[in-house]
XYZ file of C-alpha atoms in Angstrom:
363
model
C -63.374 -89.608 -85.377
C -60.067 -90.926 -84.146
C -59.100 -94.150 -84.537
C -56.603 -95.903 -82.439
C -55.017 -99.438 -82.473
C -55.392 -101.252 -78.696
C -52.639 -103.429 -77.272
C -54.083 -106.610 -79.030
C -53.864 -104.968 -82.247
C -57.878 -104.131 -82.466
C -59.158 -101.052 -83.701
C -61.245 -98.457 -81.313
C -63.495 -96.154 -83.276
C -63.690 -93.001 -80.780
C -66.362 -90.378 -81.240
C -66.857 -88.511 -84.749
C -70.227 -86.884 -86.623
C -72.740 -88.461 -89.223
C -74.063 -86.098 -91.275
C -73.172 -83.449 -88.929
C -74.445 -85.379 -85.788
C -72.365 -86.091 -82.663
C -71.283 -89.775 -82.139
C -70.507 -90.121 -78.823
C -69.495 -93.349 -78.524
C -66.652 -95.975 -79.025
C -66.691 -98.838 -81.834
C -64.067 -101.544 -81.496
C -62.860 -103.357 -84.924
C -63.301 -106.515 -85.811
C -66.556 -106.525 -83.559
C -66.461 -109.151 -80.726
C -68.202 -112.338 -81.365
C -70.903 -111.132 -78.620
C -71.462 -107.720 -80.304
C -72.236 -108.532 -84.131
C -71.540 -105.672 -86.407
C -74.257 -102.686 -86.233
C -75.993 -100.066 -83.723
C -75.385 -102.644 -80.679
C -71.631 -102.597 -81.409
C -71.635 -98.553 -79.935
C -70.463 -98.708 -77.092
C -71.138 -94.676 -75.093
C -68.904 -92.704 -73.332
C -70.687 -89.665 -71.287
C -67.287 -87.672 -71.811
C -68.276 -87.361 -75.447
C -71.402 -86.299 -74.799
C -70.634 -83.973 -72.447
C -68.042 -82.199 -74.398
C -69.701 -81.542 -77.734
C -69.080 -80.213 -80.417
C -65.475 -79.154 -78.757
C -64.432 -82.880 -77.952
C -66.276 -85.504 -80.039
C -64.511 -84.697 -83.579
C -61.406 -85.705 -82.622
C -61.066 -86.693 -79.405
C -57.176 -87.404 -78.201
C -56.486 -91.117 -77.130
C -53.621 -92.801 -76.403
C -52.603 -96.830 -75.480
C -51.013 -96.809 -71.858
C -48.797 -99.560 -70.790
C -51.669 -101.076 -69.192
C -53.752 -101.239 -72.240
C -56.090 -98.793 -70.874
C -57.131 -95.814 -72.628
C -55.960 -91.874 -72.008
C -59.207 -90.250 -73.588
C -59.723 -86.051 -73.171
C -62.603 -84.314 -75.139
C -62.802 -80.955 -74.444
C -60.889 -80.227 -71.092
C -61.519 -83.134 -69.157
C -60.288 -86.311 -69.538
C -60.391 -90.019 -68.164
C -58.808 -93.789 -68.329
C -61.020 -96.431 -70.386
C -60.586 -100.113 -69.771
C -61.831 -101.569 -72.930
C -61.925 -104.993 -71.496
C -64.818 -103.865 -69.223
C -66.842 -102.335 -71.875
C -67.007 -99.456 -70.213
C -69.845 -100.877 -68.095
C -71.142 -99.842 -65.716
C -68.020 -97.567 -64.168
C -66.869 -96.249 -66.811
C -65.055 -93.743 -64.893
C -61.877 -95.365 -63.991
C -60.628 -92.372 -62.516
C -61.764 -89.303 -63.834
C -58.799 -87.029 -64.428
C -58.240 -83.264 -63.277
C -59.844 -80.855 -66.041
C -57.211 -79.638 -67.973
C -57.373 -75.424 -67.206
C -54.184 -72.775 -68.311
C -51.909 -73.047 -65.690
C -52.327 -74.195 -61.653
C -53.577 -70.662 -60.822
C -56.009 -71.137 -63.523
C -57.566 -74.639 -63.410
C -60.311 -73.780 -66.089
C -59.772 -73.550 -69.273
C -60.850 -73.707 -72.951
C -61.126 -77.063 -74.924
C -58.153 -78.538 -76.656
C -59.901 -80.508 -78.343
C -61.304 -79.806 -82.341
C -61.944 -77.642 -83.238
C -59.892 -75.858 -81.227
C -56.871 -77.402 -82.483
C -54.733 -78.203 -79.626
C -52.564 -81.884 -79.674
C -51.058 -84.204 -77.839
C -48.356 -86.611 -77.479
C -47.742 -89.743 -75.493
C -44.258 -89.419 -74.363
C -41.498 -91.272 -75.108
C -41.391 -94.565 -72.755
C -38.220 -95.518 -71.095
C -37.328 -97.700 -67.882
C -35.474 -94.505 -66.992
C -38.451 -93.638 -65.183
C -39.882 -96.898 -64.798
C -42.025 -96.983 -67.463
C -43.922 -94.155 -66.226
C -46.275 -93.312 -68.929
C -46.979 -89.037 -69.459
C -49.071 -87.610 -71.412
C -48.349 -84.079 -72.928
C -50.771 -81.423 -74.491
C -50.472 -78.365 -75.496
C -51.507 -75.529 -77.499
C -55.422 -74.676 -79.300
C -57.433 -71.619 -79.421
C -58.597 -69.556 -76.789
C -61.709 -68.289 -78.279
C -64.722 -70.265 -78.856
C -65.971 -72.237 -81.722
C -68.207 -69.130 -83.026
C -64.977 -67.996 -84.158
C -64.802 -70.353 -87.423
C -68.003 -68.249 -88.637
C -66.185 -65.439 -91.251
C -65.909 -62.146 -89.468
C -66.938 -63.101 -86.043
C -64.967 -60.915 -83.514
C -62.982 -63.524 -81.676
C -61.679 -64.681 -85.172
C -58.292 -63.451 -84.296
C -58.201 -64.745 -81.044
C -54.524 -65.298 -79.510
C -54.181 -69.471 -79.868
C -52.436 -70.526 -76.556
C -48.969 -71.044 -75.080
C -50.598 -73.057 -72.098
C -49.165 -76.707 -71.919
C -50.330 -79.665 -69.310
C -48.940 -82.656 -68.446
C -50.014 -85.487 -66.854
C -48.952 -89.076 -65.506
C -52.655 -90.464 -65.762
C -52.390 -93.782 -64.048
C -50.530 -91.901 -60.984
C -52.504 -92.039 -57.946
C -53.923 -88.826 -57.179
C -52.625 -87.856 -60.762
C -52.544 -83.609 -61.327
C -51.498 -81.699 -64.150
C -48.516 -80.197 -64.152
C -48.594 -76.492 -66.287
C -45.357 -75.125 -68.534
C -45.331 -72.359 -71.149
C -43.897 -72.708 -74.867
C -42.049 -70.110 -76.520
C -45.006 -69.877 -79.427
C -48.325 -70.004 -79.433
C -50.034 -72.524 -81.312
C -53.248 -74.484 -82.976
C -53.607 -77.165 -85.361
C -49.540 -77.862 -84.294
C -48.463 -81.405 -84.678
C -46.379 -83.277 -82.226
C -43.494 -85.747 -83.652
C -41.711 -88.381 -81.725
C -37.843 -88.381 -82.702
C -35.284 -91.171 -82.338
C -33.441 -88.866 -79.749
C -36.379 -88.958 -77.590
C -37.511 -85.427 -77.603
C -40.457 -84.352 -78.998
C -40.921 -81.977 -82.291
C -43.933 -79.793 -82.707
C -44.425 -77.931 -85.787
C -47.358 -76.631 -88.009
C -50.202 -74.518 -87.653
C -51.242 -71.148 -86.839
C -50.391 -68.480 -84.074
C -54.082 -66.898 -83.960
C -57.869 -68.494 -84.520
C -58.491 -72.282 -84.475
C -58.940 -75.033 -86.573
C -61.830 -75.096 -89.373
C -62.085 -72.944 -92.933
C -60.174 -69.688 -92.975
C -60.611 -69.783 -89.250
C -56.563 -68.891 -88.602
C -54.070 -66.294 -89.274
C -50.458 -66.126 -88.542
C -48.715 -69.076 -89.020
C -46.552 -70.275 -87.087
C -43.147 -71.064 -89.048
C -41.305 -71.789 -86.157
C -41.055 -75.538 -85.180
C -40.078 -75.586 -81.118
C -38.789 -78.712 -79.626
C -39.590 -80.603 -76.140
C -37.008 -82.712 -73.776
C -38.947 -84.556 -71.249
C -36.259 -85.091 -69.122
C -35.202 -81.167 -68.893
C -35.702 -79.059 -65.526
C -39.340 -77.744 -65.966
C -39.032 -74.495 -67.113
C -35.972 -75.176 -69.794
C -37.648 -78.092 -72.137
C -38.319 -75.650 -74.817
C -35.929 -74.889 -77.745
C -37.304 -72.943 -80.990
C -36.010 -74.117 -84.066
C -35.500 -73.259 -87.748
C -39.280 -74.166 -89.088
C -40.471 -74.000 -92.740
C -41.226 -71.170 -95.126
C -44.968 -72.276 -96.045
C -47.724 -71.725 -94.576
C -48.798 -75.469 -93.176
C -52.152 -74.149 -91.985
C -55.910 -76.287 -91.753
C -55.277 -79.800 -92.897
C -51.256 -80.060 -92.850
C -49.361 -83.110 -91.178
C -46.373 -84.156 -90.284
C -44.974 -87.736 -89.860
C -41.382 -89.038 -89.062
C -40.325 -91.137 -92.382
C -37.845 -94.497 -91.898
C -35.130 -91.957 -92.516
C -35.529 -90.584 -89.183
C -36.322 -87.009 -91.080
C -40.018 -85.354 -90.782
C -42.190 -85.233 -93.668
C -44.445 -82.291 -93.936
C -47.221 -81.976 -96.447
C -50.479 -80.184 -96.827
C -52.842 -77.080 -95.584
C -56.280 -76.355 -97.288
C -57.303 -73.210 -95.216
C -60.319 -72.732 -98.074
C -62.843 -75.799 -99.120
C -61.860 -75.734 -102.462
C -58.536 -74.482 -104.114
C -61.108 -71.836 -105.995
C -62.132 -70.353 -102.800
C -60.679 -66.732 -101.404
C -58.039 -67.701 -98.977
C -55.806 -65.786 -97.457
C -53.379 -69.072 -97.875
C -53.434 -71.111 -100.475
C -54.010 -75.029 -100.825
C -50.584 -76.181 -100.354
C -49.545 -79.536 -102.625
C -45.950 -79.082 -101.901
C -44.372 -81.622 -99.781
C -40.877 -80.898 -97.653
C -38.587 -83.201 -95.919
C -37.308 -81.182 -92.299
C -33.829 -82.321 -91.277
C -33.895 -82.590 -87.350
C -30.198 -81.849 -85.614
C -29.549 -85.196 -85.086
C -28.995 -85.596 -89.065
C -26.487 -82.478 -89.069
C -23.648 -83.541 -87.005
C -21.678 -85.768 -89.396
C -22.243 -88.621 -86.918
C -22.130 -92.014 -88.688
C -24.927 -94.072 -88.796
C -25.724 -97.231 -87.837
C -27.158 -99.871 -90.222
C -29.613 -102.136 -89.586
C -30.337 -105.050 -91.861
C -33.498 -105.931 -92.713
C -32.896 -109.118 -93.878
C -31.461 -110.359 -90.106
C -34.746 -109.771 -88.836
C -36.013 -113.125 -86.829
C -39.067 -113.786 -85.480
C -39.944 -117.285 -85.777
C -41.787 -117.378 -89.019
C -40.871 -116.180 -92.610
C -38.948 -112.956 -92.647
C -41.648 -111.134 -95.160
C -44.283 -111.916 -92.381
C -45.562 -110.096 -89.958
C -44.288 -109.703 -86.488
C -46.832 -111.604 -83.813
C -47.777 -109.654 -80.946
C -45.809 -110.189 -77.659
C -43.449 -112.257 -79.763
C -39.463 -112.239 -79.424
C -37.726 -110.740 -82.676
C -33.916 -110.780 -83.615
C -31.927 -108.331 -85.589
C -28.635 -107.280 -86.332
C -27.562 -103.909 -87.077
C -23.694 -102.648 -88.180
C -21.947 -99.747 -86.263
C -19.935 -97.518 -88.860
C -15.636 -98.527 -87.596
C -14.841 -94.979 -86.654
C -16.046 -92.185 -84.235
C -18.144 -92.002 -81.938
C -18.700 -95.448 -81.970
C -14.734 -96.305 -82.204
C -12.506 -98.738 -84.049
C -12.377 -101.499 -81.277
C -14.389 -100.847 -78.579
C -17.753 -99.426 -79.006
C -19.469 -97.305 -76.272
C -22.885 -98.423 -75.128
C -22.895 -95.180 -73.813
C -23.309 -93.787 -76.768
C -25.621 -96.358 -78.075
C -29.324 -96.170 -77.610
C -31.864 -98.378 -79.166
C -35.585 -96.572 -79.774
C -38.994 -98.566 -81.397
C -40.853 -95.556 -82.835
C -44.795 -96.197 -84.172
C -45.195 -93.118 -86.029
C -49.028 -93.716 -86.363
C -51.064 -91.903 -88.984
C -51.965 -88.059 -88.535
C -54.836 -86.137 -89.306
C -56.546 -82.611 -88.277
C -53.475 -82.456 -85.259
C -54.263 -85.839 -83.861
C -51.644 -88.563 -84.568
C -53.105 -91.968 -83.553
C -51.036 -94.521 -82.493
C -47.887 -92.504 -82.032
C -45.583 -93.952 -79.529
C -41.592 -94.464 -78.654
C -40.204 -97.030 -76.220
C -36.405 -97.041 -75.827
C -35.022 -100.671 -75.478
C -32.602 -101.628 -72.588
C -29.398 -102.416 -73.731
């Protein structure tokens, strides 16, 4: 299932098998005092049961500014408003399907298992606070392909990316290529506002020895780039970070990668082993020689004891230090050069990273 943390801090329980048996539906945590804990408490969402087995794993959700929910299973995706329990429209607006590229408006899932991800952008007032939603990447075969020496196995993953301002009227996806094909990938929200996406294989999909060819290579997005030039490839890592890896940005502002299990057990045959190392990627940002700022944890205000935590929609205070030397100068510091960036890395599993969002603060 995928779990995801709503604007009032509740948990929503999307989707997800029992004992191998599609859960369509959406749980919210702590239950509401007018839906006690148990069967009544599931709330369904005909998206998940219309996708299947190729959207109700791990559906892709994400918080928009309005506290509504992004939610695609599969190809198709729609806005939830979980203050209306989803009753009796629960089609806010349904969304465009999600295809391969405008001349191709159908297309595969993206959805587990055929590994494709997603990313809520980076929020800014830039753009007005204009919430877009990115995905890219999966398999282009079909879920028969996780069975051992099915044809398809080897199936091409895809370079196909859509994007999407869902709460646009008449919203439409808007199609771009990346340099390298990819499933089971990861997106990663930096500091600098772009967007890293690393991990996973160049051919198959997600599942048991269903992949080959992984894809070393991380690539990097920039939102606010001409379509057609957001892509960079990067330096990636030298292990295979297949089925099961992650990636996470750490407080240092540096990527932790860990994991891949392409076999169910470390005895199994696999082309690619379990992998139990763990590796700390270095973005560009880190390389310059650029002081850093400090910020002091201990300046932190918000009303109540400083080891507490912060109350939603509540004011918070705290002071950071700009290193007395270049770029930031001796005397008169820049705000030019200054940007300020909340990141909630959120907590990754199987390509989906819950919670993930950046908002850059006005100065």
């Amino acid at each position: 299932s995928t779990v995801l943390r709503l604007a009032n801090g509740h948990l929503a329980v999307i989707g997800g098998t029992q004992n191998d048996i599609s859960q369509p539906y959406i749980e919210f945590l702590p239950p509401s005092p007018d839906c006690p804990f148990g069967a009544e408490c599931l709330i369904p969402i005909h998206l998940l049961k219309e996708s299947g087995i190729d959207g109700v794993k791990f559906p892709f959700a994400h918080v928009l500014p309005s506290g509504r929910i992004f939610l695609l299973a599969g190809a198709h995706s729609k806005i939830l408003d979980p203050l209306q329990r989803f009753t009796p429209a629960e089609d806010i607006p349904q969304l465009p399907p999600l295809g391969l590229s405008i001349h191709n408006p159908k297309g595969p899932s993206r959805t587990y298992p055929m590994g494709g991800a997603s990313v809520l952008l980076p929020l800014s007032s830039r753009n007005g606070w204009r919430a877009e939603i990115l995905v890219c990447g999966g398999g282009s075969g079909s879920w028969m392909q996780k069975v051992p020496g099915a044809p398809n196995m080897i199936a091409p993953a895809l370079t196909s990316c859509g994007r999407i301002a869902p709460e646009d009227p008449d919203a439409e996806w808007e199609y771009e290529e990346m340099p390298i094909a990819r499933t089971m990938g990861t997106f990663v929200i930096l500091p600098d506002r772009k967007v890293l996406f690393l991990n996973g294989a160049q051919k198959g999909i997600a599942g048991y020895n269903a992949a080959i060819k992984p894809a070393h290579d991380a690539v990097l997005y920039d939102m606010d780039a001409p379509l057609g030039m957001r892509w960079r490839v990067l330096k990636g890592s030298d292990i295979a970070r297949m089925y099961h890896s992650t990636a996470l940005l750490t407080p240092t502002a540096e990527i932790l990668l860990a994991g891949s299990s392409p076999a169910k057990s470390p005895l199994y045959p696999s082309l690619y082993p379990s992998e139990n190392r763990l590796e700390l990627y270095t973005p560009a940002y880190l390389q310059t020689g650029c002081p850093r700022p400090s910020i002091l944890p201990s300046t932190i205000s918000h009303g109540t004891s400083a080891s507490s935590p912060i109350p939603y929609s509540s004011t918070i205070t705290l002071t950071a230090t700009l290193p007395n030397r270049p770029p930031f100068g001796a005397s008169q510091p820049s705000r030019k050069r200054l940007e300020v960036v909340l990141i909630e890395p959120g907590y990754a599993g199987h390509g989906v990273v819950s919670g993930q969002r950046g908002v850059e603060l006005d100065l």
